[in-house]
Short mmCIF file of C-alpha atoms in Angstrom, two decimals:
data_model
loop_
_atom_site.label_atom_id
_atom_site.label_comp_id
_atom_site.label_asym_id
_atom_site.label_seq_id
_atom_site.Cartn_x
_atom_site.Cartn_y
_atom_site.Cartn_z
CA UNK A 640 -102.28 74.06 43.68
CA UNK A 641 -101.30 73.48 47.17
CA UNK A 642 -97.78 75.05 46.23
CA UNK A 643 -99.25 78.32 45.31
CA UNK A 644 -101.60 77.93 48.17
CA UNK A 645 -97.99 77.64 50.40
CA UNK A 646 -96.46 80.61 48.74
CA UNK A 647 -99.28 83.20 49.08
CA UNK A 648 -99.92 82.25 52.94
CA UNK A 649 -95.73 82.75 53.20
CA UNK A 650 -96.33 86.14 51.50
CA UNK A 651 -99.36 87.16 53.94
CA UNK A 652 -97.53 86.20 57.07
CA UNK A 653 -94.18 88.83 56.09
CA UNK A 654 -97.16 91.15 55.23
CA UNK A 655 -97.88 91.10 59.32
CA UNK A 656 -95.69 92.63 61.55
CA UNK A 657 -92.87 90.90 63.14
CA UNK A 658 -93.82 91.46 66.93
CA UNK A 659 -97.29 90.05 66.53
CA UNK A 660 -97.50 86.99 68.87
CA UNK A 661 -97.14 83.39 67.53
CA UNK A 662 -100.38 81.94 65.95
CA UNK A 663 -102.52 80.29 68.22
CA UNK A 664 -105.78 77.94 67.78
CA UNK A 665 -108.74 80.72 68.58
CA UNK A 666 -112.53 79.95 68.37
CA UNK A 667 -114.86 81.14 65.80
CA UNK A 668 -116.36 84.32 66.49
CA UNK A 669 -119.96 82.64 66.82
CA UNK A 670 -118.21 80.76 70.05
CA UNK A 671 -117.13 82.97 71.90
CA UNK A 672 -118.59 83.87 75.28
CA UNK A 673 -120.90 86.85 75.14
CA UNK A 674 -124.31 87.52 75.88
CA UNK A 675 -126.69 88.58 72.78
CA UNK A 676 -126.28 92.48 73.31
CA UNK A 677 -122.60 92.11 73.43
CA UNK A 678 -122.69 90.66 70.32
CA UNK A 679 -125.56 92.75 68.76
CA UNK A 680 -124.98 96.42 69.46
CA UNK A 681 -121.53 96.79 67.83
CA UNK A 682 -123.09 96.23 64.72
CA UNK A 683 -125.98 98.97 65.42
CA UNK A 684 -123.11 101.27 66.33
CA UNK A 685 -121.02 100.59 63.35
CA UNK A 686 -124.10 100.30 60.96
CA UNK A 687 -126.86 102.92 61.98
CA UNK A 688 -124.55 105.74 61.14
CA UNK A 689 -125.90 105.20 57.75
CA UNK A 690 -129.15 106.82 58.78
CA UNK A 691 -127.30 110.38 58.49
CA UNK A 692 -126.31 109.50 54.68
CA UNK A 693 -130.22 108.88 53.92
CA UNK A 694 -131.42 111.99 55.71
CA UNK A 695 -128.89 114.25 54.79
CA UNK A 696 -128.75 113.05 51.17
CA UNK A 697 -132.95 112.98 51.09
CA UNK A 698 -133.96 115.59 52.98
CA UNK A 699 -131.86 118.09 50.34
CA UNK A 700 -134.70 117.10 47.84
CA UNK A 701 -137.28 119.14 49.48
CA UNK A 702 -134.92 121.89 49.80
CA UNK A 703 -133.95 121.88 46.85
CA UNK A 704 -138.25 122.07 45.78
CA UNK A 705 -137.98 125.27 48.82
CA UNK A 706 -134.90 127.19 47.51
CA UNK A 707 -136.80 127.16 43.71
CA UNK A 708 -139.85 128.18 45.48
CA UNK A 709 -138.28 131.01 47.82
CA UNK A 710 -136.00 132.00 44.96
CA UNK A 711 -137.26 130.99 42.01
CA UNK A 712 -135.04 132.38 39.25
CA UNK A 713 -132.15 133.52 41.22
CA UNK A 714 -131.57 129.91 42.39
CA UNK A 715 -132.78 127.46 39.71
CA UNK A 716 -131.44 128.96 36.77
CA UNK A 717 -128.06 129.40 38.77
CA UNK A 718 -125.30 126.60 39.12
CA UNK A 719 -126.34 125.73 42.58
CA UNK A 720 -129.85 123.97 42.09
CA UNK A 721 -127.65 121.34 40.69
CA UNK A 722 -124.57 121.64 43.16
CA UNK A 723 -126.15 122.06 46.29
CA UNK A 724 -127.44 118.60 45.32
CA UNK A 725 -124.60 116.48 44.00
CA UNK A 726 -121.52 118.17 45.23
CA UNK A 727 -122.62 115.83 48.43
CA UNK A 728 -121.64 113.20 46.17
CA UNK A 729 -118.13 114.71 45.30
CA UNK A 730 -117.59 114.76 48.91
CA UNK A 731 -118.55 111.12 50.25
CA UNK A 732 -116.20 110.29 47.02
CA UNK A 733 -113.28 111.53 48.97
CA UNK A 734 -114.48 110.52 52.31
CA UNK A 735 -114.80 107.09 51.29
CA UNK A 736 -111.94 107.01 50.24
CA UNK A 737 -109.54 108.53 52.93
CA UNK A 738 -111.50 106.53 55.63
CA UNK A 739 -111.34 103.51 53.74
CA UNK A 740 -107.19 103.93 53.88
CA UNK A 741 -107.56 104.66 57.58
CA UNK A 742 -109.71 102.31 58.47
CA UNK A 743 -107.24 99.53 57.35
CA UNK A 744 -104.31 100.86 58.21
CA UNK A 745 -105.04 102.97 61.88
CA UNK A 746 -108.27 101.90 63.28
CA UNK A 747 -111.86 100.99 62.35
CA UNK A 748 -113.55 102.44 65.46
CA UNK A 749 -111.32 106.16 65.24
CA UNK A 750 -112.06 106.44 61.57
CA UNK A 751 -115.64 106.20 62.15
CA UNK A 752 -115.20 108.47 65.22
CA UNK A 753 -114.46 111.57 62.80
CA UNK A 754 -116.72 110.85 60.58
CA UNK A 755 -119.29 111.07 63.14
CA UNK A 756 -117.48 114.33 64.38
CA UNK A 757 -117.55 115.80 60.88
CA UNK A 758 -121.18 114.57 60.02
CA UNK A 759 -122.42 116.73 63.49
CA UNK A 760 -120.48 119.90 62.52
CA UNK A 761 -121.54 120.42 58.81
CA UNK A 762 -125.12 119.47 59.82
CA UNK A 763 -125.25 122.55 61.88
CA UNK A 764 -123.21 124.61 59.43
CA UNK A 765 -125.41 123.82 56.51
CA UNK A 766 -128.83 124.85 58.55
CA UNK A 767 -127.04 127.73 59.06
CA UNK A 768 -125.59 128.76 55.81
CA UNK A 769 -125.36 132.42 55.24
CA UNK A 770 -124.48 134.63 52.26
CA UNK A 771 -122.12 137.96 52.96
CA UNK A 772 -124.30 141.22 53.71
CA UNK A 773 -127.39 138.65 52.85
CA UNK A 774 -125.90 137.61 49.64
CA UNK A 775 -128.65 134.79 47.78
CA UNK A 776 -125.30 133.58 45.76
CA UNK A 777 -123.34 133.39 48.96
CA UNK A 778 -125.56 131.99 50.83
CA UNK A 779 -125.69 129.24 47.85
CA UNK A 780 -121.78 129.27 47.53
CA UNK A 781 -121.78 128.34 51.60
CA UNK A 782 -124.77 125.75 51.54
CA UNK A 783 -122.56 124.07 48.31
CA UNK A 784 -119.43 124.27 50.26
CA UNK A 785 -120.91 123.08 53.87
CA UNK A 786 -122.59 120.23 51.54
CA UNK A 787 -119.37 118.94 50.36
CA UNK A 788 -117.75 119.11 53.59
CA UNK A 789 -120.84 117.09 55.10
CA UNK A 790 -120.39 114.45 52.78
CA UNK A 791 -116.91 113.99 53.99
CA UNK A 792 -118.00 112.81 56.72
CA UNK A 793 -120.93 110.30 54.86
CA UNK A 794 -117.99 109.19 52.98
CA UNK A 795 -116.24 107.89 56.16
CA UNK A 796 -119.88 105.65 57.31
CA UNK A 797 -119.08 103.44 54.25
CA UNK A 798 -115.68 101.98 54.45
CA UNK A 799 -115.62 102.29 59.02
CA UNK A 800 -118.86 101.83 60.04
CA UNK A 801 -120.36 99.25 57.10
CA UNK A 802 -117.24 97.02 57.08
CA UNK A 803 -117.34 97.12 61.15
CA UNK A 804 -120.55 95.64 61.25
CA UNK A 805 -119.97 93.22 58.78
CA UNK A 806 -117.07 92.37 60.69
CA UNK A 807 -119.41 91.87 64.24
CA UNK A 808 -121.95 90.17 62.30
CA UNK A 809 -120.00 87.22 62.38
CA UNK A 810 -120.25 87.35 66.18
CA UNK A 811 -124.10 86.28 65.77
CA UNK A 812 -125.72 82.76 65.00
CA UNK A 813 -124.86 81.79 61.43
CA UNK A 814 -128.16 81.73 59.22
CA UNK A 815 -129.05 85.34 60.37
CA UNK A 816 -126.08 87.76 59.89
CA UNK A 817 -127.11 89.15 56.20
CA UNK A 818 -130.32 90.40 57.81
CA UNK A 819 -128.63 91.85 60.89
CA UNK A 820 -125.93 93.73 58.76
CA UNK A 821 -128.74 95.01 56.14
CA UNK A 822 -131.37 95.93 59.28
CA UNK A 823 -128.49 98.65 60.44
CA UNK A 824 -126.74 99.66 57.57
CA UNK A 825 -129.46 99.45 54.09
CA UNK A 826 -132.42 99.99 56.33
CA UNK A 827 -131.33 102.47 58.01
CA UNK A 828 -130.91 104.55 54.57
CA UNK A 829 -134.11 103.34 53.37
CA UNK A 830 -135.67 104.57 56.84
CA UNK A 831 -133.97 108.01 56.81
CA UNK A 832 -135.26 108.52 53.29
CA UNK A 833 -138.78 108.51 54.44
CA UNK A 834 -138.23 110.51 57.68
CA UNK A 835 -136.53 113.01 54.89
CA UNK A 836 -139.76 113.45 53.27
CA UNK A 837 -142.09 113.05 56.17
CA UNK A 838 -140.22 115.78 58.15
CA UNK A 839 -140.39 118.78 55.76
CA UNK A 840 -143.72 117.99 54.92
CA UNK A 841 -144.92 118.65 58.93
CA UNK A 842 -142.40 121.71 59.27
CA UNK A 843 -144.68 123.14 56.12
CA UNK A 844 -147.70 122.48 57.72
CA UNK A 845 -146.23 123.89 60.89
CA UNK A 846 -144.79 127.19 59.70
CA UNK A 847 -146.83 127.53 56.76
CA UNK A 848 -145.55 128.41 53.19
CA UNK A 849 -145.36 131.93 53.95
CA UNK A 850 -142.13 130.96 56.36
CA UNK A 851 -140.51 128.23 54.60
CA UNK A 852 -137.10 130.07 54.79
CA UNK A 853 -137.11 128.43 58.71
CA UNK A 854 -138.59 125.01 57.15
CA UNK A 855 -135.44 124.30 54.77
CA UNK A 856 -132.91 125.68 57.62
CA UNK A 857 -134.71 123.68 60.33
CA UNK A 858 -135.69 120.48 57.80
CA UNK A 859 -131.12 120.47 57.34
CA UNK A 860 -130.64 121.38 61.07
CA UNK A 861 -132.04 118.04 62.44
CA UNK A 862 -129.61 116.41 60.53
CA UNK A 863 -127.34 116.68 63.71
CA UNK A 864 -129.61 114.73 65.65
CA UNK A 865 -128.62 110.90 64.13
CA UNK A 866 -124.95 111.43 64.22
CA UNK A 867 -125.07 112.95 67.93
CA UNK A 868 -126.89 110.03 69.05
CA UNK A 869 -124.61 107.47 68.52
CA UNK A 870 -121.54 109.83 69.99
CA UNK A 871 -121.52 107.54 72.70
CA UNK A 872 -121.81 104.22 71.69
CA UNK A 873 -119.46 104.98 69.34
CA UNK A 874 -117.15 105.86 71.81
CA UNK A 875 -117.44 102.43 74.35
CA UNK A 876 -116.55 100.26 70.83
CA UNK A 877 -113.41 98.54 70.68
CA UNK A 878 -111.69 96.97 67.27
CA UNK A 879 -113.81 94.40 65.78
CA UNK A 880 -112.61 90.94 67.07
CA UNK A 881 -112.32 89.46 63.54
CA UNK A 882 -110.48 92.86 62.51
CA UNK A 883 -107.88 92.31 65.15
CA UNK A 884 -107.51 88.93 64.61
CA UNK A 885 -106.52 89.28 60.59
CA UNK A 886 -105.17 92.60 60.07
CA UNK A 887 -102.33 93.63 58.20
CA UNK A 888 -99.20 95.90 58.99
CA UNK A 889 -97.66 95.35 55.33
CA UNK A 890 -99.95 95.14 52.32
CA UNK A 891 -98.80 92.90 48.96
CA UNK A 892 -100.31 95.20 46.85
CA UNK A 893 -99.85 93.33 43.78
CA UNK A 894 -100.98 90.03 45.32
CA UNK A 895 -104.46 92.30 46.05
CA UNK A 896 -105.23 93.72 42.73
CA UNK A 897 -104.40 89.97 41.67
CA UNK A 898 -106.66 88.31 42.84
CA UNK A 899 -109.37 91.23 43.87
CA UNK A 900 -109.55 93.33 40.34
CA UNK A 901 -112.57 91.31 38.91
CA UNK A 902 -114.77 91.30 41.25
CA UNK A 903 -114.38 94.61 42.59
CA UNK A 904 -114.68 95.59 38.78
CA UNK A 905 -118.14 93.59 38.96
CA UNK A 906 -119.00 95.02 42.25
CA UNK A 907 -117.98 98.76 41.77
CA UNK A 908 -120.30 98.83 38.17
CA UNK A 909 -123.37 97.24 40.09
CA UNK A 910 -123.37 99.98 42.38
CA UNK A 911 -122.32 102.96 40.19
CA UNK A 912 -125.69 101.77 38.54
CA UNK A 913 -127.74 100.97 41.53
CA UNK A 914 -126.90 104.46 42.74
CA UNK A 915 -127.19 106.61 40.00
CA UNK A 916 -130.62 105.35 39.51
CA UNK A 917 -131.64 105.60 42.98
CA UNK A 918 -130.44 108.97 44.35
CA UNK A 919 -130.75 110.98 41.43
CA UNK A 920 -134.36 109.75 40.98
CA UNK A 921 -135.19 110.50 44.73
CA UNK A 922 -133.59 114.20 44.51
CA UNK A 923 -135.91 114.73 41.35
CA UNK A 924 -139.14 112.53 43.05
CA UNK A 925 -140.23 115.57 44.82
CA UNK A 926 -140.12 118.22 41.85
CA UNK A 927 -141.37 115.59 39.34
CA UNK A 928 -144.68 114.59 41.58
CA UNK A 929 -145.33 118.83 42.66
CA UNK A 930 -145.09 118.80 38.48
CA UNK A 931 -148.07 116.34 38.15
CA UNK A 932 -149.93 117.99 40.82
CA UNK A 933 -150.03 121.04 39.52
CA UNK A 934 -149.49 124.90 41.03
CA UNK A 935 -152.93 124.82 42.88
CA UNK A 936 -151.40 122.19 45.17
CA UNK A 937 -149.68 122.88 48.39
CA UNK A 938 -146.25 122.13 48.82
CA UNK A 939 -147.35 119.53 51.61
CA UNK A 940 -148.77 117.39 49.99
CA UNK A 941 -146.34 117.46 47.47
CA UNK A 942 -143.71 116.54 50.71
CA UNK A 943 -146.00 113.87 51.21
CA UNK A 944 -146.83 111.81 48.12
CA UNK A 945 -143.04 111.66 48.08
CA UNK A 946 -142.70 110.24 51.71
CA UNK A 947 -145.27 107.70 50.30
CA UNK A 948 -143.34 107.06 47.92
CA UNK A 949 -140.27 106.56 49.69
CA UNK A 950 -142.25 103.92 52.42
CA UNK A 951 -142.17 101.79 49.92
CA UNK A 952 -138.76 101.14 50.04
CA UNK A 953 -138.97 99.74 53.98
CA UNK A 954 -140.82 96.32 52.38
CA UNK A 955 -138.39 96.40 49.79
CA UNK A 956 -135.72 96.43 51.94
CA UNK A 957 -136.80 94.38 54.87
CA UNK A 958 -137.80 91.62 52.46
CA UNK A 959 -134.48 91.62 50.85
CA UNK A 960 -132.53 91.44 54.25
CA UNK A 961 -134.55 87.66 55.11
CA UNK A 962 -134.00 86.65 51.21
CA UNK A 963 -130.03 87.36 51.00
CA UNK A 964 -129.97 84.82 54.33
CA UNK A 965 -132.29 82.44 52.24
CA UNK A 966 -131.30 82.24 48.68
CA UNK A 967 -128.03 84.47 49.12
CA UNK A 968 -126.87 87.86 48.33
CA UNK A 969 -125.98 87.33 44.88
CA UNK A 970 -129.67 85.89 43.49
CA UNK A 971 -131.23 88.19 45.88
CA UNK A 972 -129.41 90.73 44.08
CA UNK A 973 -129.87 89.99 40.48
CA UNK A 974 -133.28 88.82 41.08
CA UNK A 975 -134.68 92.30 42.83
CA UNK A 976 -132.88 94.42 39.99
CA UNK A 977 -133.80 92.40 36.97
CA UNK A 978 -137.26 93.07 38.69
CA UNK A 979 -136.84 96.92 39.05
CA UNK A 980 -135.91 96.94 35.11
CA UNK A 981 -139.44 95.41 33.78
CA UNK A 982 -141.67 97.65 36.34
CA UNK A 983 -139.44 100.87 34.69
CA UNK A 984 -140.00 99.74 31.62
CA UNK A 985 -143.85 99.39 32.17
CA UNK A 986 -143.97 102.73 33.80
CA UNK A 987 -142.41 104.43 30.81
CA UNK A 988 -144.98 102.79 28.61
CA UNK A 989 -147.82 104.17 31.17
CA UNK A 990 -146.30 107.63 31.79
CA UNK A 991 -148.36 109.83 29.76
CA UNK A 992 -151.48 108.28 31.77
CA UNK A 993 -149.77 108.07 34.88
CA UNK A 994 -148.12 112.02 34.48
CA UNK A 995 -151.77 113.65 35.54
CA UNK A 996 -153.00 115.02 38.90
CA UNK A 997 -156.13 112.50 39.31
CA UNK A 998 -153.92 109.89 38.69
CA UNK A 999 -151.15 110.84 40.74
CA UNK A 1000 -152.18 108.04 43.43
CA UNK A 1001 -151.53 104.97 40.80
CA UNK A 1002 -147.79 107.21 39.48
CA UNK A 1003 -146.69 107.21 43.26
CA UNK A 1004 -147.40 103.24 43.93
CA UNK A 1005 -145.64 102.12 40.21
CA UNK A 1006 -142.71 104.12 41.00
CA UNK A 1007 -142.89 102.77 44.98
CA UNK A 1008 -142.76 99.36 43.32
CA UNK A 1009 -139.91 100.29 41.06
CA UNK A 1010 -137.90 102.02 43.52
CA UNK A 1011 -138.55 98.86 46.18
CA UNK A 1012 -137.43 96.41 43.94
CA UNK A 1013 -134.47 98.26 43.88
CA UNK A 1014 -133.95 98.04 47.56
CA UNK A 1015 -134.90 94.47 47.74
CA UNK A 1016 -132.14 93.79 45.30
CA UNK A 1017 -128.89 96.09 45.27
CA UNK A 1018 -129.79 98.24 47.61
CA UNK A 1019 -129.66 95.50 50.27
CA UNK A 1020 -126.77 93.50 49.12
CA UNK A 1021 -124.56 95.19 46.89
CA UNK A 1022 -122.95 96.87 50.36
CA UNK A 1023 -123.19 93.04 51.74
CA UNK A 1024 -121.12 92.02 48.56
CA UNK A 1025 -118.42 94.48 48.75
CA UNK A 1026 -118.12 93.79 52.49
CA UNK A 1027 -118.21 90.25 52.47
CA UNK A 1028 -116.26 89.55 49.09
CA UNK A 1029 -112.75 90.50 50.21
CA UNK A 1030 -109.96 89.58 53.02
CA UNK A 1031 -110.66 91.36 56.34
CA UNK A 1032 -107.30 93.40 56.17
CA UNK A 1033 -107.88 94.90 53.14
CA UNK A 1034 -111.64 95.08 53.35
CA UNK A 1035 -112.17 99.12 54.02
CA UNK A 1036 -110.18 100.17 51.16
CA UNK A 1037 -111.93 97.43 49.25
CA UNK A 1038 -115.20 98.48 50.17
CA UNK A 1039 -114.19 102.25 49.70
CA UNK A 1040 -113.48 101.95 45.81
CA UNK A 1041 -116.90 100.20 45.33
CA UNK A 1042 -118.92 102.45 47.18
CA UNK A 1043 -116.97 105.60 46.01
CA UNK A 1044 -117.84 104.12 42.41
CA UNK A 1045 -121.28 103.61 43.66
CA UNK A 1046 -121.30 107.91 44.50
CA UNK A 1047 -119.55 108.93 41.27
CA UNK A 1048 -122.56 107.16 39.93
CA UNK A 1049 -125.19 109.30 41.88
CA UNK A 1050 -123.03 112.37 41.16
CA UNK A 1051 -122.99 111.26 37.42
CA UNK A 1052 -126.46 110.86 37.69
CA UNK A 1053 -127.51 114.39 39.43
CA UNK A 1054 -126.60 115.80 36.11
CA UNK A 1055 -127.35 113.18 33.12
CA UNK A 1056 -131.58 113.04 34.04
CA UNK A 1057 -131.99 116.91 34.11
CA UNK A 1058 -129.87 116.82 30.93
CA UNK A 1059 -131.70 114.08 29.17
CA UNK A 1060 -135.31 115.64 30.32
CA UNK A 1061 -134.40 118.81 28.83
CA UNK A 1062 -133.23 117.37 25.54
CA UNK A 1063 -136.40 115.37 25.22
CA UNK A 1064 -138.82 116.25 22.72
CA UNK A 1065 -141.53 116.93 24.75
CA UNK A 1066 -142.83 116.78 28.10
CA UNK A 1067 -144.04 113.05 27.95
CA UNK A 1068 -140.96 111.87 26.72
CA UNK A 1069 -139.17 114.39 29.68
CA UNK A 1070 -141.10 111.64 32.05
CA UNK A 1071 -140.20 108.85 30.18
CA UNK A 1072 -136.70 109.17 29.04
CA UNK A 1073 -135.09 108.91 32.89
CA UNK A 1074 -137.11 105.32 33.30
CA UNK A 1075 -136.10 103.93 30.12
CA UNK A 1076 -132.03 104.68 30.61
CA UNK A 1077 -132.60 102.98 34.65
CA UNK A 1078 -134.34 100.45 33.41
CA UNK A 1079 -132.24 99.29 30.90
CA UNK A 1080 -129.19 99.60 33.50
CA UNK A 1081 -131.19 97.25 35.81
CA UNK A 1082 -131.38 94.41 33.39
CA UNK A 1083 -127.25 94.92 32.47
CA UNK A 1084 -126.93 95.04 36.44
CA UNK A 1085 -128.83 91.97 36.70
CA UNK A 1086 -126.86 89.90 34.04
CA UNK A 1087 -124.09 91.57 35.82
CA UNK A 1088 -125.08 90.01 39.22
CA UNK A 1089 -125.80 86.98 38.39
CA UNK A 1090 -123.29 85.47 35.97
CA UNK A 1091 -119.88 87.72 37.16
CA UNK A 1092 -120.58 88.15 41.06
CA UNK A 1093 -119.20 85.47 43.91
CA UNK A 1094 -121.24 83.24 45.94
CA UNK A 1095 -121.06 85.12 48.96
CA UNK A 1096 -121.29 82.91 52.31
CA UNK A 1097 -122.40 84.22 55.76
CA UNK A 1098 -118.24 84.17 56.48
CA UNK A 1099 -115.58 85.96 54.72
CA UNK A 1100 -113.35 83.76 52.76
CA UNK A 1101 -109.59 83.91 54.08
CA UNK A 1102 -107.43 85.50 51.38
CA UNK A 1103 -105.37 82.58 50.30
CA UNK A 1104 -108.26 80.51 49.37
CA UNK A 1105 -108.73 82.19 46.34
CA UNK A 1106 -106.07 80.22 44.55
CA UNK A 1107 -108.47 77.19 44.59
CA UNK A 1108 -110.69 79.29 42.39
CA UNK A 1109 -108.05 79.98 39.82
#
């Protein structure tokens, strides 16, 4: 063992480049001599980018609801009530994955940098989509291409900004740093996807349905706002310390897949399930609830039975960032999803009850619970697992491929619930067929979790000591 322990740490050292100083004895991270802010707010830099991936991938729920409403026929029996939507997804895919490659081999803090350049651009461009001579498809066929361009720059949050504040996390006092990463980078999704709701449902109210043409273009405009804000702080970080310390110049690609393929197998499905429940649901939350209510409802109040909905995910998720530092990621994990499975399964019994306008109040809170288990579980710690279960100099391209598997999923799902409502028999079964396919992807995630996934400690393991495993 402690041969093959010897030839893997000889293989990672040619893998660094030859003018990097000798090796010297450095302290942990948790020693070294800053104050609390120094240590805290590089991981709210890094992390709290992921704000603009819950806005901008929430807030296009109500607009989608606005364009059927302004448009009706013209838009959702077109192409683009479905690509507006999920071609978002195609283009985080790509982001995710370029910046993941960057960010490992150029720089963490100028990956995320563009991203955060790219994510303020095609905000504005998308508020302001226009079609040629006042084309309705044009003005589709630029929203869908301003979309995909948008989530570029989404993509590039994952692998730069999530694995940079995993990396400063281990700056801060040991017995804490799961909640700290999860408070700016899962929160801050969770957060944005109530402010997504909230904010088109006061933009109704203040420009009335008769101008809700400047609700969806203002609702997508003050998606500039998050990414904008952190310009700056953005701009005074420097390299995380633990980044600098363990990077690589020369990657032994074989050695990676190796050792790594499993559990980033394990990883990658968990969160291609995770999010193909989760954003396709909260796309379709919106329609489905101004459905049960009925056409003698306003479109407010629609907008905000789905922002209650949706505040149910901030216990979910702040309860799930103290558990992962309690019981761990992994049990936190399996535990919240195995959860989420048995509450779907109960509201697909219930739907026909729950599916009416006087009981619209008791459908909102069941499918809060459901979708709060779901942040208590995955949606807090899958990220945590991806970032935490792999060798710092690898760990943005690592990361990438699980969270780009994690989008294909939402993009997959985008298009498999409006396919298996229409197929349904009827309208009950329309309700009831989505819940029953989550839910029984929540208890396979769960057995998933916890029998396949790593312990994973409040440190990163160094590379080599995965031969002790094997």
């Amino acid at each position: 063992m402690n041969s093959r322990v010897e030839k893997l740490d000889a293989r990672l050292d040619k893998a660094t480049d030859a003018t990097d100083p000798a090796p010297m004895e450095v302290a942990p991270l948790e020693n070294l001599e800053k104050g609390r802010w120094e240590r805290s707010w590089p991981t709210i830099a890094c992390g709290a980018g992921l704000f603009s991936d819950g806005y901008l991938n929430g807030v296009i729920g109500p607009v989608n609801t606005i364009l059927g409403t302004l448009y009706k026929d013209a838009y959702n029996n077109s192409p683009a009530s479905q690509n507006v939507s999920a071609i978002t997804f195609a283009g985080t895919v790509l982001g995710q994955l370029v910046f993941g490659y960057l960010s490992d081999h150029w720089s963490r803090k100028w990956s995320l940098m563009i991203s955060t350049i790219i994510l303020f651009i095609f905000a504005a461009l998308s508020a302001g989509s226009y079609g040629y001579h006042g084309s309705q498809y044009g003005m589709f066929a630029a929203l869908t291409a301003y979309r995909f361009c948008l989530g570029i720059g989404i993509g590039g949050e994952y692998p730069a900004g999530s694995v940079a504040a995993a990396e400063n996390t281990g700056e801060l006092k040991k017995g804490h740093r799961n909640r700290w990463f999860i408070m700016f980078t899962n929160f801050q999704i969770d957060l944005a996807y109530v402010v997504s709701a909230l904010v088109p449902m006061i933009l109704v109210l203040i420009f009335t349905e008769d101008h809700l043409r400047a609700v969806w273009r203002v609702a997508l405009g003050l998606g500039v706002i998050p990414p904008l804000s952190l310009l700056y702080l953005r701009l005074k970080l420097s390299e995380p310390e633990e980044f600098k310390r363990e990077r690589m110049h020369k990657f032994p690609v074989w050695l990676i897949v190796k050792f790594y393929w499993k559990r980033l197998t394990v990883v990658s499905l968990i969160w291609f399930i995770y999010d193909f429940s989760t954003y396709s649901f909260n796309i379709y939350s919106s329609k489905w609830i101004a459905i049960i209510l009925g056409d003698d409802y306003p479109l407010w109040k629609s907008f905000g039975w789905t922002t209650v909905t949706n505040a149910f995910y901030i216990p979910g998720s702040i309860l799930g960032a103290f558990a992962s530092d309690w019981i761990g990621p992994r049990n936190t994990l399996a535990l919240g999803v195995g959860l989420q499975g048995v509450v779907g399964f109960i509201m697909s019994g219930c739907y026909e009850w729950l599916a009416t306008a006087k009981n619209v109040a008791a459908f909102v809170v069941v499918f809060g619970i459901f979708s709060g288990l779901g942040e208590f579980g995955p949606g807090d710690n899958i990220g945590l697992c991806a970032a935490k279960s792999s060798a710092t100099a690898i760990r943005g391209q690592y990361y990438a491929i699980a969270a780009a598997t994690g989008k294909i999923g939402a993009f997959v799902g985008t298009y498999v619930i409006p396919i298996a409502q229409k197929n349904a028999p009827n309208a009950i079964r329309a309700g009831q067929d989505p819940f029953f396919i989550s839910s029984s992807l929540c208890i396979f995630s769960a057995v998933l979790a916890f029998f396949l996934l790593p312990q994973i400690e409040q440190v990163c393991a160094p590379f080599s000591s995965l031969t002790d495993q094997k």
